[in-house]
mmCIF file of C-alpha atoms and ligand atoms in Angstrom:
data_model
loop_
_atom_site.group_PDB
_atom_site.id
_atom_site.type_symbol
_atom_site.label_atom_id
_atom_site.label_comp_id
_atom_site.label_asym_id
_atom_site.label_seq_id
_atom_site.Cartn_x
_atom_site.Cartn_y
_atom_site.Cartn_z
ATOM 1 C CA MET N 28 10.168 -1.444 21.979
ATOM 2 C CA ASN N 29 6.820 -1.951 23.650
ATOM 3 C CA ILE N 30 4.129 -1.487 21.007
ATOM 4 C CA LYS N 31 0.516 -1.907 22.096
ATOM 5 C CA HIS N 32 -1.343 0.753 20.157
ATOM 6 C CA ILE N 33 -0.855 1.411 16.427
ATOM 7 C CA ALA N 34 -2.346 4.322 14.494
ATOM 8 C CA ILE N 35 -3.044 3.795 10.794
ATOM 9 C CA ILE N 36 -3.457 6.878 8.615
ATOM 10 C CA GLY N 37 -5.833 6.234 5.686
ATOM 11 C CA ALA N 38 -8.810 3.869 5.501
ATOM 12 C CA GLY N 39 -8.531 2.879 1.836
ATOM 13 C CA ALA N 40 -7.987 -0.682 0.596
ATOM 14 C CA VAL N 41 -4.445 -0.889 1.971
ATOM 15 C CA GLY N 42 -5.001 1.216 5.132
ATOM 16 C CA SER N 43 -8.003 -0.886 6.144
ATOM 17 C CA GLY N 44 -6.074 -4.077 5.314
ATOM 18 C CA ILE N 45 -3.182 -2.996 7.561
ATOM 19 C CA THR N 46 -5.668 -2.066 10.307
ATOM 20 C CA GLN N 47 -7.221 -5.529 10.069
ATOM 21 C CA VAL N 48 -3.892 -7.353 10.203
ATOM 22 C CA CYS N 49 -2.672 -5.290 13.201
ATOM 23 C CA ALA N 50 -5.964 -5.826 15.088
ATOM 24 C CA ALA N 51 -5.959 -9.555 14.302
ATOM 25 C CA SER N 52 -2.400 -9.763 15.674
ATOM 26 C CA GLY N 53 -3.394 -8.429 19.100
ATOM 27 C CA TYR N 54 -2.676 -4.700 18.752
ATOM 28 C CA ARG N 55 -5.060 -1.901 19.625
ATOM 29 C CA VAL N 56 -5.571 0.105 16.427
ATOM 30 C CA THR N 57 -6.899 3.566 15.619
ATOM 31 C CA MET N 58 -7.736 3.939 11.921
ATOM 32 C CA ILE N 59 -7.712 7.623 10.969
ATOM 33 C CA ASP N 60 -9.170 9.219 7.847
ATOM 34 C CA ILE N 61 -10.565 12.696 7.288
ATOM 35 C CA TYR N 62 -13.423 11.281 5.215
ATOM 36 C CA PRO N 63 -16.179 9.610 7.329
ATOM 37 C CA GLN N 64 -17.346 7.642 4.254
ATOM 38 C CA ALA N 65 -13.820 6.214 3.864
ATOM 39 C CA LEU N 66 -13.852 5.059 7.510
ATOM 40 C CA GLU N 67 -17.261 3.434 7.025
ATOM 41 C CA LYS N 68 -16.156 1.697 3.836
ATOM 42 C CA GLY N 69 -12.855 0.624 5.435
ATOM 43 C CA LEU N 70 -14.673 -0.911 8.423
ATOM 44 C CA ALA N 71 -17.105 -2.718 6.108
ATOM 45 C CA THR N 72 -14.162 -4.143 4.119
ATOM 46 C CA ILE N 73 -12.535 -5.352 7.356
ATOM 47 C CA GLN N 74 -15.780 -6.983 8.544
ATOM 48 C CA LYS N 75 -16.218 -8.741 5.204
ATOM 49 C CA SER N 76 -12.617 -9.948 5.077
ATOM 50 C CA LEU N 77 -12.648 -11.224 8.699
ATOM 51 C CA GLY N 78 -15.957 -12.954 7.932
ATOM 52 C CA LYS N 79 -14.394 -14.761 4.958
ATOM 53 C CA LEU N 80 -11.353 -15.819 6.985
ATOM 54 C CA ALA N 81 -13.637 -17.118 9.785
ATOM 55 C CA GLU N 82 -15.811 -18.960 7.239
ATOM 56 C CA LYS N 83 -12.697 -20.743 5.967
ATOM 57 C CA GLY N 84 -11.564 -21.624 9.493
ATOM 58 C CA ARG N 85 -8.416 -19.493 9.246
ATOM 59 C CA ILE N 86 -9.518 -17.555 12.348
ATOM 60 C CA THR N 87 -11.978 -18.454 15.119
ATOM 61 C CA ALA N 88 -15.215 -16.558 15.848
ATOM 62 C CA GLY N 89 -13.507 -15.301 19.038
ATOM 63 C CA GLN N 90 -10.534 -13.946 17.076
ATOM 64 C CA GLN N 91 -12.931 -12.328 14.613
ATOM 65 C CA SER N 92 -14.814 -10.409 17.316
ATOM 66 C CA ALA N 93 -11.609 -9.572 19.262
ATOM 67 C CA ALA N 94 -10.105 -8.038 16.110
ATOM 68 C CA LEU N 95 -13.209 -5.919 15.513
ATOM 69 C CA GLU N 96 -13.260 -4.774 19.143
ATOM 70 C CA ALA N 97 -9.600 -3.705 18.934
ATOM 71 C CA ILE N 98 -10.348 -1.145 16.203
ATOM 72 C CA ALA N 99 -11.287 2.481 16.914
ATOM 73 C CA THR N 100 -11.713 5.127 14.217
ATOM 74 C CA SER N 101 -11.150 8.867 14.103
ATOM 75 C CA GLY N 102 -11.400 11.716 11.636
ATOM 76 C CA ASP N 103 -8.636 13.639 13.385
ATOM 77 C CA LEU N 104 -4.897 13.100 12.924
ATOM 78 C CA ALA N 105 -4.444 14.140 16.573
ATOM 79 C CA ALA N 106 -5.819 10.698 17.538
ATOM 80 C CA ALA N 107 -2.363 9.370 16.555
ATOM 81 C CA ALA N 108 -0.831 11.251 19.509
ATOM 82 C CA ARG N 109 -1.422 8.337 21.879
ATOM 83 C CA ALA N 110 -0.042 5.646 19.558
ATOM 84 C CA ASP N 111 3.185 3.676 20.085
ATOM 85 C CA LEU N 112 3.804 3.479 16.321
ATOM 86 C CA VAL N 113 2.156 5.028 13.255
ATOM 87 C CA ILE N 114 1.747 3.485 9.801
ATOM 88 C CA GLU N 115 0.733 6.007 7.157
ATOM 89 C CA ALA N 116 -1.226 4.686 4.161
ATOM 90 C CA ALA N 117 -2.743 7.900 2.803
ATOM 91 C CA THR N 118 -3.160 8.793 -0.874
ATOM 92 C CA GLU N 119 0.048 8.542 -2.901
ATOM 93 C CA ASN N 120 0.622 12.297 -3.133
ATOM 94 C CA PRO N 121 4.057 13.639 -2.108
ATOM 95 C CA ASP N 122 2.814 17.016 -0.775
ATOM 96 C CA LEU N 123 0.104 15.321 1.280
ATOM 97 C CA LYS N 124 2.501 12.700 2.695
ATOM 98 C CA LEU N 125 5.132 15.283 3.640
ATOM 99 C CA ARG N 126 2.468 17.401 5.353
ATOM 100 C CA VAL N 127 1.095 14.372 7.244
ATOM 101 C CA PHE N 128 4.606 13.436 8.415
ATOM 102 C CA ARG N 129 5.360 16.996 9.571
ATOM 103 C CA GLU N 130 2.116 16.954 11.575
ATOM 104 C CA LEU N 131 2.743 13.457 12.956
ATOM 105 C CA ASP N 132 6.239 14.529 13.979
ATOM 106 C CA ALA N 133 4.769 17.394 15.993
ATOM 107 C CA LEU N 134 1.873 15.351 17.445
ATOM 108 C CA THR N 135 3.481 12.081 18.510
ATOM 109 C CA ARG N 136 6.078 11.177 21.146
ATOM 110 C CA PRO N 137 9.571 11.818 19.722
ATOM 111 C CA GLU N 138 10.754 8.248 20.362
ATOM 112 C CA ILE N 139 8.109 6.440 18.288
ATOM 113 C CA ILE N 140 8.562 5.054 14.766
ATOM 114 C CA LEU N 141 6.687 6.713 11.906
ATOM 115 C CA ALA N 142 6.299 4.208 9.039
ATOM 116 C CA SER N 143 4.986 4.912 5.546
ATOM 117 C CA ASN N 144 3.307 2.469 3.197
ATOM 118 C CA THR N 145 4.328 4.623 0.213
ATOM 119 C CA SER N 146 4.697 2.627 -3.022
ATOM 120 C CA SER N 147 7.356 4.895 -4.533
ATOM 121 C CA ILE N 148 7.946 8.178 -2.700
ATOM 122 C CA SER N 149 11.481 8.534 -1.305
ATOM 123 C CA LEU N 150 11.669 7.515 2.363
ATOM 124 C CA THR N 151 14.759 9.683 2.652
ATOM 125 C CA LYS N 152 12.678 12.711 1.633
ATOM 126 C CA ILE N 153 9.818 11.785 3.984
ATOM 127 C CA GLY N 154 12.316 11.314 6.829
ATOM 128 C CA ALA N 155 13.921 14.692 6.115
ATOM 129 C CA ALA N 156 10.519 16.388 6.570
ATOM 130 C CA THR N 157 10.652 15.337 10.241
ATOM 131 C CA LYS N 158 13.000 15.928 13.165
ATOM 132 C CA ARG N 159 13.437 12.153 13.552
ATOM 133 C CA PRO N 160 14.659 10.785 10.171
ATOM 134 C CA ASP N 161 16.276 7.898 12.083
ATOM 135 C CA LYS N 162 12.784 6.737 13.097
ATOM 136 C CA VAL N 163 11.148 7.040 9.660
ATOM 137 C CA VAL N 164 10.934 3.794 7.687
ATOM 138 C CA GLY N 165 8.985 2.222 4.817
ATOM 139 C CA MET N 166 6.525 -0.571 5.559
ATOM 140 C CA HIS N 167 5.270 -1.447 2.096
ATOM 141 C CA PHE N 168 2.313 -3.849 2.235
ATOM 142 C CA PHE N 169 0.669 -5.576 -0.738
ATOM 143 C CA ASN N 170 -2.919 -5.805 -1.854
ATOM 144 C CA PRO N 171 -4.983 -7.631 -0.561
ATOM 145 C CA VAL N 172 -3.091 -7.046 2.701
ATOM 146 C CA PRO N 173 -4.744 -9.846 4.760
ATOM 147 C CA LEU N 174 -3.625 -12.438 2.165
ATOM 148 C CA MET N 175 -0.249 -11.213 0.899
ATOM 149 C CA THR N 176 2.704 -12.192 3.077
ATOM 150 C CA LEU N 177 5.358 -9.662 2.039
ATOM 151 C CA VAL N 178 6.281 -6.408 3.762
ATOM 152 C CA GLU N 179 9.075 -4.496 2.015
ATOM 153 C CA VAL N 180 10.939 -2.759 4.863
ATOM 154 C CA VAL N 181 12.494 0.304 3.243
ATOM 155 C CA ARG N 182 15.535 1.964 4.755
ATOM 156 C CA GLY N 183 15.881 5.699 3.979
ATOM 157 C CA LEU N 184 19.316 7.279 4.096
ATOM 158 C CA GLY N 185 18.655 8.520 7.640
ATOM 159 C CA THR N 186 16.832 5.409 8.969
ATOM 160 C CA SER N 187 18.675 3.800 11.890
ATOM 161 C CA ALA N 188 19.525 0.114 12.164
ATOM 162 C CA GLU N 189 17.416 -0.042 15.374
ATOM 163 C CA THR N 190 14.356 1.255 13.513
ATOM 164 C CA VAL N 191 14.828 -1.304 10.735
ATOM 165 C CA ALA N 192 15.233 -4.110 13.289
ATOM 166 C CA ALA N 193 12.084 -3.032 15.187
ATOM 167 C CA THR N 194 10.113 -2.821 11.916
ATOM 168 C CA VAL N 195 11.271 -6.286 10.865
ATOM 169 C CA GLU N 196 10.187 -7.625 14.275
ATOM 170 C CA LEU N 197 6.789 -5.922 14.048
ATOM 171 C CA SER N 198 6.212 -7.276 10.509
ATOM 172 C CA GLN N 199 6.901 -10.787 11.787
ATOM 173 C CA LYS N 200 4.473 -10.286 14.682
ATOM 174 C CA LEU N 201 1.867 -9.326 12.070
ATOM 175 C CA GLY N 202 2.411 -12.735 10.458
ATOM 176 C CA LYS N 203 4.225 -11.228 7.470
ATOM 177 C CA THR N 204 7.602 -11.920 5.903
ATOM 178 C CA PRO N 205 9.718 -8.760 5.875
ATOM 179 C CA ILE N 206 12.356 -8.167 3.206
ATOM 180 C CA GLU N 207 14.776 -5.266 3.672
ATOM 181 C CA VAL N 208 15.287 -2.904 0.751
ATOM 182 C CA ASN N 209 17.269 0.320 0.340
ATOM 183 C CA ASP N 210 15.483 3.523 -0.650
ATOM 184 C CA SER N 211 15.402 3.766 -4.458
ATOM 185 C CA PRO N 212 12.572 4.689 -6.869
ATOM 186 C CA GLY N 213 9.894 1.978 -6.754
ATOM 187 C CA PHE N 214 12.001 -0.040 -4.254
ATOM 188 C CA ILE N 215 12.282 -3.643 -5.577
ATOM 189 C CA SER N 216 8.579 -4.478 -5.944
ATOM 190 C CA ASN N 217 7.312 -1.591 -8.033
ATOM 191 C CA ARG N 218 10.580 -1.181 -9.969
ATOM 192 C CA ILE N 219 9.821 -4.584 -11.480
ATOM 193 C CA LEU N 220 6.008 -4.908 -11.258
ATOM 194 C CA CYS N 221 4.902 -1.546 -12.687
ATOM 195 C CA PRO N 222 7.103 -1.679 -15.843
ATOM 196 C CA MET N 223 5.616 -5.145 -16.518
ATOM 197 C CA ILE N 224 2.069 -3.790 -16.157
ATOM 198 C CA ASN N 225 3.023 -0.735 -18.282
ATOM 199 C CA GLU N 226 4.344 -3.049 -21.021
ATOM 200 C CA ALA N 227 1.094 -5.042 -20.944
ATOM 201 C CA ILE N 228 -0.802 -1.759 -21.519
ATOM 202 C CA TYR N 229 1.500 -0.924 -24.469
ATOM 203 C CA ALA N 230 0.719 -4.384 -25.902
ATOM 204 C CA LEU N 231 -3.012 -3.640 -25.547
ATOM 205 C CA MET N 232 -2.666 -0.163 -27.075
ATOM 206 C CA GLU N 233 -0.692 -1.524 -30.028
ATOM 207 C CA GLY N 234 -3.279 -4.249 -30.652
ATOM 208 C CA VAL N 235 -0.911 -7.151 -29.985
ATOM 209 C CA GLY N 236 -3.814 -8.899 -28.292
ATOM 210 C CA THR N 237 -7.082 -8.342 -26.445
ATOM 211 C CA ARG N 238 -7.123 -7.675 -22.690
ATOM 212 C CA GLU N 239 -8.200 -11.318 -22.183
ATOM 213 C CA ALA N 240 -5.324 -12.575 -24.378
ATOM 214 C CA ILE N 241 -2.720 -10.468 -22.529
ATOM 215 C CA ASP N 242 -3.997 -11.549 -19.107
ATOM 216 C CA GLY N 243 -4.449 -15.147 -20.276
ATOM 217 C CA VAL N 244 -0.861 -15.431 -21.562
ATOM 218 C CA MET N 245 0.601 -14.232 -18.266
ATOM 219 C CA LYS N 246 -1.737 -16.405 -16.153
ATOM 220 C CA LEU N 247 -1.409 -19.619 -18.104
ATOM 221 C CA GLY N 248 2.109 -19.223 -19.456
ATOM 222 C CA MET N 249 3.794 -17.740 -16.395
ATOM 223 C CA ASN N 250 1.514 -18.995 -13.613
ATOM 224 C CA HIS N 251 0.795 -15.448 -12.423
ATOM 225 C CA PRO N 252 -2.309 -15.572 -10.187
ATOM 226 C CA MET N 253 -3.831 -12.631 -12.084
ATOM 227 C CA GLY N 254 -3.040 -11.140 -15.479
ATOM 228 C CA PRO N 255 -1.272 -7.731 -15.456
ATOM 229 C CA LEU N 256 -4.359 -5.788 -16.616
ATOM 230 C CA THR N 257 -6.550 -7.361 -13.910
ATOM 231 C CA LEU N 258 -3.806 -6.627 -11.397
ATOM 232 C CA ALA N 259 -3.586 -2.992 -12.593
ATOM 233 C CA ASP N 260 -7.341 -2.681 -11.982
ATOM 234 C CA MET N 261 -6.857 -4.045 -8.460
ATOM 235 C CA VAL N 262 -3.870 -1.802 -7.614
ATOM 236 C CA GLY N 263 -5.450 1.309 -9.186
ATOM 237 C CA LEU N 264 -4.403 2.792 -12.547
ATOM 238 C CA ASP N 265 -3.608 6.120 -10.856
ATOM 239 C CA VAL N 266 -1.120 4.333 -8.583
ATOM 240 C CA VAL N 267 0.514 2.514 -11.532
ATOM 241 C CA LEU N 268 0.779 5.804 -13.468
ATOM 242 C CA PHE N 269 2.240 7.617 -10.474
ATOM 243 C CA VAL N 270 4.891 4.914 -9.962
ATOM 244 C CA MET N 271 5.825 4.973 -13.672
ATOM 245 C CA GLU N 272 6.166 8.769 -13.550
ATOM 246 C CA VAL N 273 8.497 8.473 -10.533
ATOM 247 C CA LEU N 274 10.613 5.758 -12.232
ATOM 248 C CA HIS N 275 10.764 7.749 -15.498
ATOM 249 C CA ARG N 276 11.719 11.013 -13.789
ATOM 250 C CA ASP N 277 14.044 9.713 -11.084
ATOM 251 C CA LEU N 278 15.847 6.984 -13.037
ATOM 252 C CA GLY N 279 15.820 9.073 -16.228
ATOM 253 C CA GLU N 280 15.442 6.201 -18.688
ATOM 254 C CA ASP N 281 13.011 6.043 -21.625
ATOM 255 C CA LYS N 282 12.204 2.429 -20.837
ATOM 256 C CA TYR N 283 10.085 3.698 -17.924
ATOM 257 C CA ARG N 284 7.940 6.023 -20.104
ATOM 258 C CA PRO N 285 4.308 5.689 -18.914
ATOM 259 C CA CYS N 286 2.082 4.217 -21.627
ATOM 260 C CA PRO N 287 -0.133 6.967 -23.175
ATOM 261 C CA LEU N 288 -3.191 4.687 -22.883
ATOM 262 C CA LEU N 289 -2.586 4.419 -19.120
ATOM 263 C CA ALA N 290 -2.401 8.224 -18.812
ATOM 264 C CA ARG N 291 -5.589 8.636 -20.914
ATOM 265 C CA MET N 292 -7.496 6.147 -18.784
ATOM 266 C CA VAL N 293 -6.495 7.950 -15.595
ATOM 267 C CA ASP N 294 -7.575 11.273 -17.174
ATOM 268 C CA ALA N 295 -10.953 9.683 -17.917
ATOM 269 C CA GLY N 296 -11.335 8.540 -14.298
ATOM 270 C CA TYR N 297 -11.048 4.850 -15.265
ATOM 271 C CA LEU N 298 -9.011 3.916 -12.203
ATOM 272 C CA GLY N 299 -9.862 0.212 -11.970
ATOM 273 C CA ARG N 300 -11.942 -1.576 -9.351
ATOM 274 C CA LYS N 301 -12.237 1.441 -7.067
ATOM 275 C CA SER N 302 -13.968 3.549 -9.744
ATOM 276 C CA GLY N 303 -15.997 0.673 -11.222
ATOM 277 C CA ARG N 304 -14.122 0.746 -14.528
ATOM 278 C CA GLY N 305 -10.568 0.088 -15.631
ATOM 279 C CA PHE N 306 -9.518 -2.463 -18.228
ATOM 280 C CA TYR N 307 -12.617 -4.371 -17.079
ATOM 281 C CA GLN N 308 -15.993 -3.241 -15.699
ATOM 282 C CA TYR N 309 -16.992 -3.807 -12.058
ATOM 283 C CA SER N 310 -20.468 -3.634 -10.607
HETATM 284 N N1 3HC J 401 -9.687 -11.024 2.777
HETATM 285 C C1 3HC J 401 -10.081 -12.291 2.923
HETATM 286 N N2 3HC J 401 -10.292 -13.124 1.885
HETATM 287 C C2 3HC J 401 -10.060 -12.631 0.652
HETATM 288 C C3 3HC J 401 -9.629 -11.299 0.422
HETATM 289 C C4 3HC J 401 -9.445 -10.484 1.551
HETATM 290 N N3 3HC J 401 -9.033 -9.220 1.461
HETATM 291 N N4 3HC J 401 -9.483 -11.105 -0.920
HETATM 292 C C5 3HC J 401 -9.803 -12.263 -1.512
HETATM 293 N N5 3HC J 401 -10.142 -13.188 -0.586
HETATM 294 C C6 3HC J 401 -10.579 -14.551 -0.778
HETATM 295 C C7 3HC J 401 -11.534 -14.661 -1.927
HETATM 296 O O1 3HC J 401 -12.819 -14.258 -1.531
HETATM 297 C C8 3HC J 401 -11.477 -16.119 -2.267
HETATM 298 O O2 3HC J 401 -12.331 -16.845 -1.401
HETATM 299 P P1 3HC J 401 -13.143 -18.107 -1.959
HETATM 300 O O3 3HC J 401 -12.095 -19.120 -2.278
HETATM 301 O O4 3HC J 401 -14.001 -18.472 -0.791
HETATM 302 O O5 3HC J 401 -13.910 -17.605 -3.139
HETATM 303 C C9 3HC J 401 -10.011 -16.469 -1.946
HETATM 304 O O6 3HC J 401 -9.495 -15.378 -1.167
HETATM 305 C C10 3HC J 401 -9.200 -16.651 -3.154
HETATM 306 O O7 3HC J 401 -9.476 -15.614 -4.030
HETATM 307 P P2 3HC J 401 -9.884 -15.836 -5.514
HETATM 308 O O8 3HC J 401 -10.409 -17.214 -5.753
HETATM 309 O O9 3HC J 401 -10.694 -14.673 -5.964
HETATM 310 O O10 3HC J 401 -8.589 -15.670 -6.316
HETATM 311 P P3 3HC J 401 -7.124 -16.181 -6.109
HETATM 312 O O11 3HC J 401 -7.060 -17.601 -5.721
HETATM 313 O O12 3HC J 401 -6.468 -15.723 -7.361
HETATM 314 O O13 3HC J 401 -6.522 -15.343 -4.906
HETATM 315 C C11 3HC J 401 -5.316 -13.301 -4.728
HETATM 316 C C12 3HC J 401 -6.669 -13.977 -4.812
HETATM 317 C C13 3HC J 401 -4.599 -13.704 -3.438
HETATM 318 C C14 3HC J 401 -5.582 -11.812 -4.715
HETATM 319 C C15 3HC J 401 -4.434 -13.741 -5.943
HETATM 320 O O14 3HC J 401 -5.138 -13.543 -7.118
HETATM 321 C C16 3HC J 401 -3.146 -12.988 -6.022
HETATM 322 O O15 3HC J 401 -2.182 -13.282 -5.339
HETATM 323 N N6 3HC J 401 -3.093 -11.980 -6.931
HETATM 324 C C17 3HC J 401 -1.926 -11.127 -7.107
HETATM 325 C C18 3HC J 401 -1.941 -10.060 -6.060
HETATM 326 C C19 3HC J 401 -0.762 -9.170 -6.159
HETATM 327 O O16 3HC J 401 0.107 -9.257 -7.009
HETATM 328 N N7 3HC J 401 -0.717 -8.191 -5.240
HETATM 329 C C20 3HC J 401 0.317 -7.209 -5.219
HETATM 330 C C21 3HC J 401 -0.127 -5.970 -5.918
HETATM 331 S S1 3HC J 401 1.122 -4.756 -5.918
HETATM 332 C C22 3HC J 401 0.857 -3.857 -4.535
HETATM 333 O O17 3HC J 401 -0.098 -4.032 -3.814
HETATM 334 C C23 3HC J 401 1.891 -2.810 -4.245
HETATM 335 C C24 3HC J 401 1.462 -1.431 -4.610
HETATM 336 O O18 3HC J 401 2.443 -0.535 -4.159
HETATM 337 C C25 3HC J 401 1.254 -1.226 -6.076
#
């Protein structure tokens, strides 16, 4: 498959990270978001991240400016019509994602792959919303995208072997390490990560230790680069809650019950870094 131009849907932390990585790997990229402020913020994040990588000598000044020049932005989903592959990284909302995929299916050439960065929504269901389930696949990136090497390549029930192979090849061209996973709630990553974070929040709610103690134990005792509460703030508490709700509902086991403190914090708008307050405060 000859991929030159990639459209990314969503300019949030992950969407802008994917845009950056694709542009830095030599692809032409159109980053699409209906909110102009999100596009502005996404571009600023990319500029800052490329600047840091250049400062550290991980990319040259030439690569930095080439990556920036390869990025176009648009507020209109129709801009994806000219792309050779689409990666959707919109808000984790099933109705929204299904609608976006129906529209992408109608807008884009029938032979191109439509990938989703969903963290827990069924790829089988997303594929079934289109007329090309064989070309719908999960490309699950990790935050911060420019630094994390994994891409979980998720195979829905209808995804073809050719689509999986092309997605694995693309992930490698992006400098990532793909790991293939079958479609199941939370895939491998969030099936394991989010229950750990949820348990850390239970420990906080029950007064087993302070936030610093809980994070400190996991950092120093298990060599995790960040404690689970700091990580929850980075991922977004709304995302963690959503994943726990999917695991609880779709796997039907009490062990996945979302912690009430997590649900209360999301109700209060304490979503972590992106809202300025989560388990910690951010300026
Ligand atoms: N671009 C470029 N540079 C960046 C960056 C970015 N996006 N983000 C951080 N950096 C830089 C920092 O500025 C820092 O630079 P410095 O050394 O000049 O100060 C350097 O990277 C190292 O960062 P830090 O010193 O702040 O901290 P760490 O050494 O701990 O590294 C980290 C940062 C790579 C984020 C590390 O803490 C880590 O691996 N944390 C865990 C991340 C993780 O688990 N991600 C997965 C989340 S789950 C997910 O995304 C899936 C979803 O579906 C829920």
